[in-house]
Amino acid sequence: METKSVAYVAPYVNSELQLKRGYSAKHTAGNKKIDCILEALEEGGHQITVISPLLLKRNTLKWFSRDTYEIGKRSKAVYPGNVDLKGFSLLVTLFTTFFQLVRWNRENKKQPRAVVFYNYRLETALPAILFKLLFRVPLVVEYEDGIYAVTETNRHYKKISVAVEKFANKLLDGAVLVTSVLKKRVSTDNYTVVRGGTVHPARLKPVQEVDLGRERPFRMVYSGRLDYDRGIEILLDALPHVHTGRPLELHITGYGPVEDKLKQFIQDFHHTHISIQFHGFLDDREYGELMETADLFINTQREKIAFSECSFPSKVVEYIKYGKLVLTSGVSDINVINQQMFVTYDNDDPQSLAAGLNEILDHPERYSLYPVRAMEWLVSDCAHEVVAGKLDRVLSQAIHGKPGQPVYSSESPQAE
């Protein structure tokens, strides 16, 4: 692969920087996604500068100069200068982020180069778009969790973000999409699909046929944000429709706006064979131990909402790594890629979810090879070297205008 210089404009939260500037959010999920793309770009041999615009809202009026930290194996994260004043912080960030792009461009002017920006957040998209207009450096969007579809986003911010997206669309030289469904929102045909994350195959445990048993207690795990979009309430509504004489243990970990409703449900719920335990937020050790003991992972991300078209459930990728059976909604590309890898239910229907669970409990032997097939798909689609190849083809076409090999996934409906 040709070595390319990439400016990756993405809100990455360094723990030292968080303490220094008093940034409130850890941004754990976002960091993981950015890490995955960064590692795949490094796998391709490219030189990466992560330019991370983080907004400050504590109103201390402190000015923070540019900070630089090492990131990945050989990359650096640059934090533009900023002032801690809500609202004004955004305006300052737009200017300082643009200035860092100019600086990066000057330092790498002899290299083939491109700018990749993360989503249509104003602080990532606007500086990248202005830089494209003025310097004509190829522009690639990494598109996931679209602001237009996130229910918790301020409606005014959402309208502005949509307007920015429409304007930027005609300027794009490439796109990295989290699901093939998003193709309808980008005009460029130079795109690839990177679902949920990336993996190092050598670090994965060998997965063999699993024994789900019949007599021992059956352990189910839901892990993730407790909100409307991720659909934890669908799982709760499904429990009264589960018919089994086998002891079932449901373990839930996470946090979010419906946490109080979950706790109340657990307090009121009574079932002869089903017990529920809520663990809250677990540290890495406790989380790993819980996941290792599961028989079944459950993903309930809703498919009948706008958010489903711009998000692939990264939890499914995480679940596959543990080599256990997954019961999931048909959200995003799940039904596109599913070849007897997951048990699925449709239409955000609790009774359909319960029917899938009942089928697993009645015929556990039918699903013993599902985790094996899921792991085979994971390695074939999400291995670092595979994703590195996908990204390199998009960057090469964006920079040189040469189509080369198809850059989209062969499973994508648009690619067929």
mmCIF file of C-alpha atoms in Angstrom, residues 156-410:
data_model
loop_
_atom_site.group_PDB
_atom_site.id
_atom_site.type_symbol
_atom_site.label_atom_id
_atom_site.label_comp_id
_atom_site.label_asym_id
_atom_site.label_seq_id
_atom_site.Cartn_x
_atom_site.Cartn_y
_atom_site.Cartn_z
ATOM 1 C CA HIS A 156 -31.645 23.332 16.732
ATOM 2 C CA TYR A 157 -28.246 21.644 16.618
ATOM 3 C CA LYS A 158 -29.872 18.820 14.669
ATOM 4 C CA LYS A 159 -31.268 21.185 12.004
ATOM 5 C CA ILE A 160 -27.927 22.899 11.566
ATOM 6 C CA SER A 161 -26.145 19.552 11.313
ATOM 7 C CA VAL A 162 -28.548 18.356 8.599
ATOM 8 C CA ALA A 163 -27.960 21.556 6.621
ATOM 9 C CA VAL A 164 -24.192 21.049 6.900
ATOM 10 C CA GLU A 165 -24.575 17.460 5.725
ATOM 11 C CA LYS A 166 -26.528 18.504 2.639
ATOM 12 C CA PHE A 167 -23.940 21.128 1.744
ATOM 13 C CA ALA A 168 -20.993 18.795 2.325
ATOM 14 C CA ASN A 169 -22.446 15.904 0.348
ATOM 15 C CA LYS A 170 -21.403 17.305 -3.030
ATOM 16 C CA LEU A 171 -17.866 17.911 -1.744
ATOM 17 C CA LEU A 172 -17.176 14.359 -0.571
ATOM 18 C CA ASP A 173 -14.468 12.309 -2.261
ATOM 19 C CA GLY A 174 -15.245 9.196 -0.237
ATOM 20 C CA ALA A 175 -17.161 7.761 2.695
ATOM 21 C CA VAL A 176 -16.690 5.158 5.409
ATOM 22 C CA LEU A 177 -20.161 3.967 6.451
ATOM 23 C CA VAL A 178 -21.102 1.971 9.525
ATOM 24 C CA THR A 179 -23.950 0.293 7.629
ATOM 25 C CA SER A 180 -24.809 -0.136 3.954
ATOM 26 C CA VAL A 181 -28.184 1.505 4.681
ATOM 27 C CA LEU A 182 -26.373 4.849 4.941
ATOM 28 C CA LYS A 183 -25.414 4.756 1.256
ATOM 29 C CA LYS A 184 -28.647 6.593 0.476
ATOM 30 C CA ARG A 185 -27.347 9.624 2.406
ATOM 31 C CA VAL A 186 -24.052 10.019 0.508
ATOM 32 C CA SER A 187 -23.742 10.959 -3.157
ATOM 33 C CA THR A 188 -20.285 9.478 -3.723
ATOM 34 C CA ASP A 189 -19.888 5.932 -5.031
ATOM 35 C CA ASN A 190 -16.451 5.738 -3.421
ATOM 36 C CA TYR A 191 -17.495 4.192 -0.128
ATOM 37 C CA THR A 192 -16.894 1.207 2.075
ATOM 38 C CA VAL A 193 -18.762 -0.359 4.997
ATOM 39 C CA VAL A 194 -16.994 -0.876 8.316
ATOM 40 C CA ARG A 195 -19.469 -2.390 10.744
ATOM 41 C CA GLY A 196 -19.174 -2.047 14.466
ATOM 42 C CA GLY A 197 -15.414 -2.161 14.915
ATOM 43 C CA THR A 198 -12.280 -4.074 14.022
ATOM 44 C CA VAL A 199 -10.564 -7.139 15.489
ATOM 45 C CA HIS A 200 -7.149 -8.757 15.671
ATOM 46 C CA PRO A 201 -7.808 -12.408 14.674
ATOM 47 C CA ALA A 202 -4.767 -13.619 16.622
ATOM 48 C CA ARG A 203 -6.273 -12.240 19.837
ATOM 49 C CA LEU A 204 -9.579 -14.065 19.421
ATOM 50 C CA LYS A 205 -10.268 -17.314 21.223
ATOM 51 C CA PRO A 206 -10.918 -20.343 18.994
ATOM 52 C CA VAL A 207 -14.676 -20.900 18.881
ATOM 53 C CA GLN A 208 -16.076 -24.404 18.775
ATOM 54 C CA GLU A 209 -19.535 -25.873 18.905
ATOM 55 C CA VAL A 210 -21.231 -24.602 22.063
ATOM 56 C CA ASP A 211 -23.306 -26.615 24.495
ATOM 57 C CA LEU A 212 -26.315 -24.612 25.652
ATOM 58 C CA GLY A 213 -27.500 -27.454 27.887
ATOM 59 C CA ARG A 214 -31.049 -28.191 29.004
ATOM 60 C CA GLU A 215 -31.084 -28.682 32.763
ATOM 61 C CA ARG A 216 -28.677 -26.139 34.253
ATOM 62 C CA PRO A 217 -29.628 -22.453 34.670
ATOM 63 C CA PHE A 218 -29.479 -20.527 31.388
ATOM 64 C CA ARG A 219 -27.560 -17.221 31.676
ATOM 65 C CA MET A 220 -28.536 -14.266 29.464
ATOM 66 C CA VAL A 221 -26.700 -10.935 29.327
ATOM 67 C CA TYR A 222 -27.800 -7.500 28.100
ATOM 68 C CA SER A 223 -24.951 -5.004 28.016
ATOM 69 C CA GLY A 224 -25.134 -1.426 26.805
ATOM 70 C CA ARG A 225 -26.788 1.930 27.171
ATOM 71 C CA LEU A 226 -30.151 1.922 28.878
ATOM 72 C CA ASP A 227 -32.174 4.178 26.612
ATOM 73 C CA TYR A 228 -35.048 4.108 24.153
ATOM 74 C CA ASP A 229 -32.925 3.623 21.020
ATOM 75 C CA ARG A 230 -31.146 0.531 22.364
ATOM 76 C CA GLY A 231 -34.499 -1.014 23.247
ATOM 77 C CA ILE A 232 -33.981 -2.438 26.731
ATOM 78 C CA GLU A 233 -37.721 -1.972 27.311
ATOM 79 C CA ILE A 234 -38.479 -4.444 24.505
ATOM 80 C CA LEU A 235 -36.562 -7.096 26.431
ATOM 81 C CA LEU A 236 -38.431 -6.316 29.638
ATOM 82 C CA ASP A 237 -41.797 -6.478 27.854
ATOM 83 C CA ALA A 238 -40.833 -9.829 26.345
ATOM 84 C CA LEU A 239 -40.141 -11.614 29.644
ATOM 85 C CA PRO A 240 -43.803 -12.384 30.531
ATOM 86 C CA HIS A 241 -44.096 -14.192 27.168
ATOM 87 C CA VAL A 242 -41.174 -16.538 27.830
ATOM 88 C CA HIS A 243 -42.458 -20.043 28.559
ATOM 89 C CA THR A 244 -39.987 -22.410 30.145
ATOM 90 C CA GLY A 245 -39.500 -24.640 33.140
ATOM 91 C CA ARG A 246 -35.764 -24.067 33.009
ATOM 92 C CA PRO A 247 -34.227 -21.528 35.398
ATOM 93 C CA LEU A 248 -33.258 -18.352 33.510
ATOM 94 C CA GLU A 249 -30.848 -15.720 34.788
ATOM 95 C CA LEU A 250 -30.936 -12.314 33.105
ATOM 96 C CA HIS A 251 -27.930 -10.093 33.861
ATOM 97 C CA ILE A 252 -28.069 -6.433 32.804
ATOM 98 C CA THR A 253 -25.165 -4.008 32.839
ATOM 99 C CA GLY A 254 -25.019 -0.399 31.677
ATOM 100 C CA TYR A 255 -26.465 3.010 32.452
ATOM 101 C CA GLY A 256 -28.792 5.540 30.847
ATOM 102 C CA PRO A 257 -32.064 7.453 31.098
ATOM 103 C CA VAL A 258 -34.335 4.428 31.612
ATOM 104 C CA GLU A 259 -32.268 3.043 34.490
ATOM 105 C CA ASP A 260 -34.866 3.989 37.099
ATOM 106 C CA LYS A 261 -37.609 2.330 35.063
ATOM 107 C CA LEU A 262 -35.478 -0.811 34.847
ATOM 108 C CA LYS A 263 -34.951 -0.894 38.614
ATOM 109 C CA GLN A 264 -38.677 -0.475 39.207
ATOM 110 C CA PHE A 265 -39.445 -3.269 36.759
ATOM 111 C CA ILE A 266 -37.053 -5.622 38.545
ATOM 112 C CA GLN A 267 -38.644 -4.770 41.872
ATOM 113 C CA ASP A 268 -42.148 -5.483 40.555
ATOM 114 C CA PHE A 269 -41.336 -8.484 38.346
ATOM 115 C CA HIS A 270 -42.124 -11.944 39.696
ATOM 116 C CA HIS A 271 -41.605 -15.120 37.701
ATOM 117 C CA THR A 272 -41.136 -18.672 38.927
ATOM 118 C CA HIS A 273 -38.202 -19.413 36.633
ATOM 119 C CA ILE A 274 -36.737 -16.012 35.671
ATOM 120 C CA SER A 275 -34.460 -13.944 37.878
ATOM 121 C CA ILE A 276 -33.044 -10.510 36.950
ATOM 122 C CA GLN A 277 -29.894 -8.891 38.289
ATOM 123 C CA PHE A 278 -28.841 -5.343 37.439
ATOM 124 C CA HIS A 279 -25.095 -4.720 37.808
ATOM 125 C CA GLY A 280 -24.903 -1.071 36.819
ATOM 126 C CA PHE A 281 -21.593 0.010 35.295
ATOM 127 C CA LEU A 282 -18.863 -2.635 35.701
ATOM 128 C CA ASP A 283 -15.112 -2.208 35.498
ATOM 129 C CA ASP A 284 -13.217 -4.131 32.814
ATOM 130 C CA ARG A 285 -12.422 -7.129 35.022
ATOM 131 C CA GLU A 286 -15.961 -7.574 36.335
ATOM 132 C CA TYR A 287 -17.399 -6.998 32.879
ATOM 133 C CA GLY A 288 -15.152 -9.643 31.311
ATOM 134 C CA GLU A 289 -16.055 -12.171 33.983
ATOM 135 C CA LEU A 290 -19.773 -11.611 33.424
ATOM 136 C CA MET A 291 -19.461 -11.941 29.661
ATOM 137 C CA GLU A 292 -17.472 -15.169 29.914
ATOM 138 C CA THR A 293 -20.221 -16.851 31.934
ATOM 139 C CA ALA A 294 -23.055 -16.048 29.495
ATOM 140 C CA ASP A 295 -24.927 -18.576 27.358
ATOM 141 C CA LEU A 296 -26.753 -15.913 25.347
ATOM 142 C CA PHE A 297 -26.186 -12.231 24.565
ATOM 143 C CA ILE A 298 -29.188 -10.077 23.713
ATOM 144 C CA ASN A 299 -29.149 -6.992 21.459
ATOM 145 C CA THR A 300 -32.428 -5.072 21.340
ATOM 146 C CA GLN A 301 -31.452 -1.968 19.365
ATOM 147 C CA ARG A 302 -34.626 -0.719 17.703
ATOM 148 C CA GLU A 303 -35.025 -1.163 13.943
ATOM 149 C CA LYS A 304 -38.184 0.922 13.387
ATOM 150 C CA ILE A 305 -36.577 4.285 14.171
ATOM 151 C CA ALA A 306 -34.343 6.597 12.149
ATOM 152 C CA PHE A 307 -31.318 5.803 14.314
ATOM 153 C CA SER A 308 -31.320 2.239 12.966
ATOM 154 C CA GLU A 309 -30.307 3.414 9.487
ATOM 155 C CA CYS A 310 -27.128 5.103 10.701
ATOM 156 C CA SER A 311 -25.892 2.710 13.356
ATOM 157 C CA PHE A 312 -24.648 -0.864 13.376
ATOM 158 C CA PRO A 313 -24.843 -2.443 16.852
ATOM 159 C CA SER A 314 -21.190 -2.570 17.913
ATOM 160 C CA LYS A 315 -22.304 -4.728 20.835
ATOM 161 C CA VAL A 316 -22.991 -7.546 18.380
ATOM 162 C CA VAL A 317 -19.359 -7.426 17.241
ATOM 163 C CA GLU A 318 -18.287 -7.437 20.877
ATOM 164 C CA TYR A 319 -20.587 -10.358 21.692
ATOM 165 C CA ILE A 320 -19.225 -12.449 18.829
ATOM 166 C CA LYS A 321 -15.710 -12.163 20.273
ATOM 167 C CA TYR A 322 -16.807 -14.128 23.330
ATOM 168 C CA GLY A 323 -17.950 -17.069 21.209
ATOM 169 C CA LYS A 324 -21.493 -17.187 22.555
ATOM 170 C CA LEU A 325 -24.936 -17.242 20.939
ATOM 171 C CA VAL A 326 -26.511 -13.874 20.044
ATOM 172 C CA LEU A 327 -30.222 -13.013 19.922
ATOM 173 C CA THR A 328 -30.710 -9.709 18.109
ATOM 174 C CA SER A 329 -33.178 -7.429 16.430
ATOM 175 C CA GLY A 330 -33.013 -7.074 12.653
ATOM 176 C CA VAL A 331 -31.515 -3.596 12.956
ATOM 177 C CA SER A 332 -29.216 -2.105 10.327
ATOM 178 C CA ASP A 333 -27.335 -4.753 8.287
ATOM 179 C CA ILE A 334 -28.049 -7.668 10.632
ATOM 180 C CA ASN A 335 -30.403 -9.425 8.213
ATOM 181 C CA VAL A 336 -28.011 -8.711 5.312
ATOM 182 C CA ILE A 337 -25.077 -10.510 6.929
ATOM 183 C CA ASN A 338 -26.959 -13.137 8.927
ATOM 184 C CA GLN A 339 -26.297 -16.605 7.546
ATOM 185 C CA GLN A 340 -27.334 -18.784 10.496
ATOM 186 C CA MET A 341 -25.075 -16.734 12.777
ATOM 187 C CA PHE A 342 -27.673 -15.040 14.983
ATOM 188 C CA VAL A 343 -31.198 -15.716 16.189
ATOM 189 C CA THR A 344 -33.250 -12.689 15.165
ATOM 190 C CA TYR A 345 -36.636 -11.149 15.883
ATOM 191 C CA ASP A 346 -38.484 -8.499 13.876
ATOM 192 C CA ASN A 347 -40.296 -5.183 14.134
ATOM 193 C CA ASP A 348 -39.238 -4.316 17.705
ATOM 194 C CA ASP A 349 -41.881 -6.794 18.853
ATOM 195 C CA PRO A 350 -41.494 -8.173 22.421
ATOM 196 C CA GLN A 351 -43.528 -11.259 21.563
ATOM 197 C CA SER A 352 -41.270 -11.947 18.565
ATOM 198 C CA LEU A 353 -38.241 -11.635 20.848
ATOM 199 C CA ALA A 354 -39.849 -13.999 23.339
ATOM 200 C CA ALA A 355 -40.623 -16.458 20.536
ATOM 201 C CA GLY A 356 -36.962 -16.477 19.517
ATOM 202 C CA LEU A 357 -35.879 -17.107 23.091
ATOM 203 C CA ASN A 358 -38.465 -19.863 23.505
ATOM 204 C CA GLU A 359 -37.146 -21.529 20.355
ATOM 205 C CA ILE A 360 -33.587 -21.466 21.720
ATOM 206 C CA LEU A 361 -34.714 -22.972 25.004
ATOM 207 C CA ASP A 362 -36.804 -25.662 23.297
ATOM 208 C CA HIS A 363 -34.136 -26.669 20.745
ATOM 209 C CA PRO A 364 -30.702 -25.558 22.011
ATOM 210 C CA GLU A 365 -28.857 -28.094 19.848
ATOM 211 C CA ARG A 366 -29.989 -26.293 16.666
ATOM 212 C CA TYR A 367 -27.889 -23.273 17.534
ATOM 213 C CA SER A 368 -24.639 -24.883 18.669
ATOM 214 C CA LEU A 369 -22.753 -23.841 15.501
ATOM 215 C CA TYR A 370 -24.116 -20.304 15.225
ATOM 216 C CA PRO A 371 -21.225 -18.759 17.229
ATOM 217 C CA VAL A 372 -18.706 -20.538 14.979
ATOM 218 C CA ARG A 373 -20.252 -19.030 11.848
ATOM 219 C CA ALA A 374 -20.456 -15.617 13.502
ATOM 220 C CA MET A 375 -16.746 -15.729 14.317
ATOM 221 C CA GLU A 376 -15.920 -16.717 10.732
ATOM 222 C CA TRP A 377 -17.862 -13.681 9.472
ATOM 223 C CA LEU A 378 -16.193 -11.411 12.027
ATOM 224 C CA VAL A 379 -12.708 -12.388 10.875
ATOM 225 C CA SER A 380 -13.615 -12.127 7.186
ATOM 226 C CA ASP A 381 -15.232 -8.676 7.485
ATOM 227 C CA CYS A 382 -13.739 -6.949 10.527
ATOM 228 C CA ALA A 383 -10.118 -8.161 10.797
ATOM 229 C CA HIS A 384 -7.675 -5.235 10.920
ATOM 230 C CA GLU A 385 -6.008 -6.172 7.648
ATOM 231 C CA VAL A 386 -9.419 -6.490 5.946
ATOM 232 C CA VAL A 387 -10.579 -3.090 7.175
ATOM 233 C CA ALA A 388 -7.157 -1.629 6.335
ATOM 234 C CA GLY A 389 -7.683 -2.755 2.742
ATOM 235 C CA LYS A 390 -11.175 -1.253 2.630
ATOM 236 C CA LEU A 391 -9.949 2.101 3.924
ATOM 237 C CA ASP A 392 -6.917 2.172 1.651
ATOM 238 C CA ARG A 393 -9.048 1.637 -1.459
ATOM 239 C CA VAL A 394 -11.336 4.527 -0.473
ATOM 240 C CA LEU A 395 -8.362 6.795 0.253
ATOM 241 C CA SER A 396 -6.588 5.830 -2.975
ATOM 242 C CA GLN A 397 -9.621 6.595 -5.089
ATOM 243 C CA ALA A 398 -10.255 9.842 -3.191
ATOM 244 C CA ILE A 399 -6.649 10.988 -3.694
ATOM 245 C CA HIS A 400 -5.868 9.656 -7.155
ATOM 246 C CA GLY A 401 -9.336 9.259 -8.668
ATOM 247 C CA LYS A 402 -8.658 5.665 -9.683
ATOM 248 C CA PRO A 403 -11.535 3.256 -9.012
ATOM 249 C CA GLY A 404 -9.354 0.129 -8.683
ATOM 250 C CA GLN A 405 -11.191 -2.659 -6.860
ATOM 251 C CA PRO A 406 -14.764 -2.183 -5.643
ATOM 252 C CA VAL A 407 -14.636 -0.576 -2.231
ATOM 253 C CA TYR A 408 -18.062 -1.530 -1.016
ATOM 254 C CA SER A 409 -18.877 -4.735 0.823
ATOM 255 C CA SER A 410 -20.190 -7.515 -1.406
#
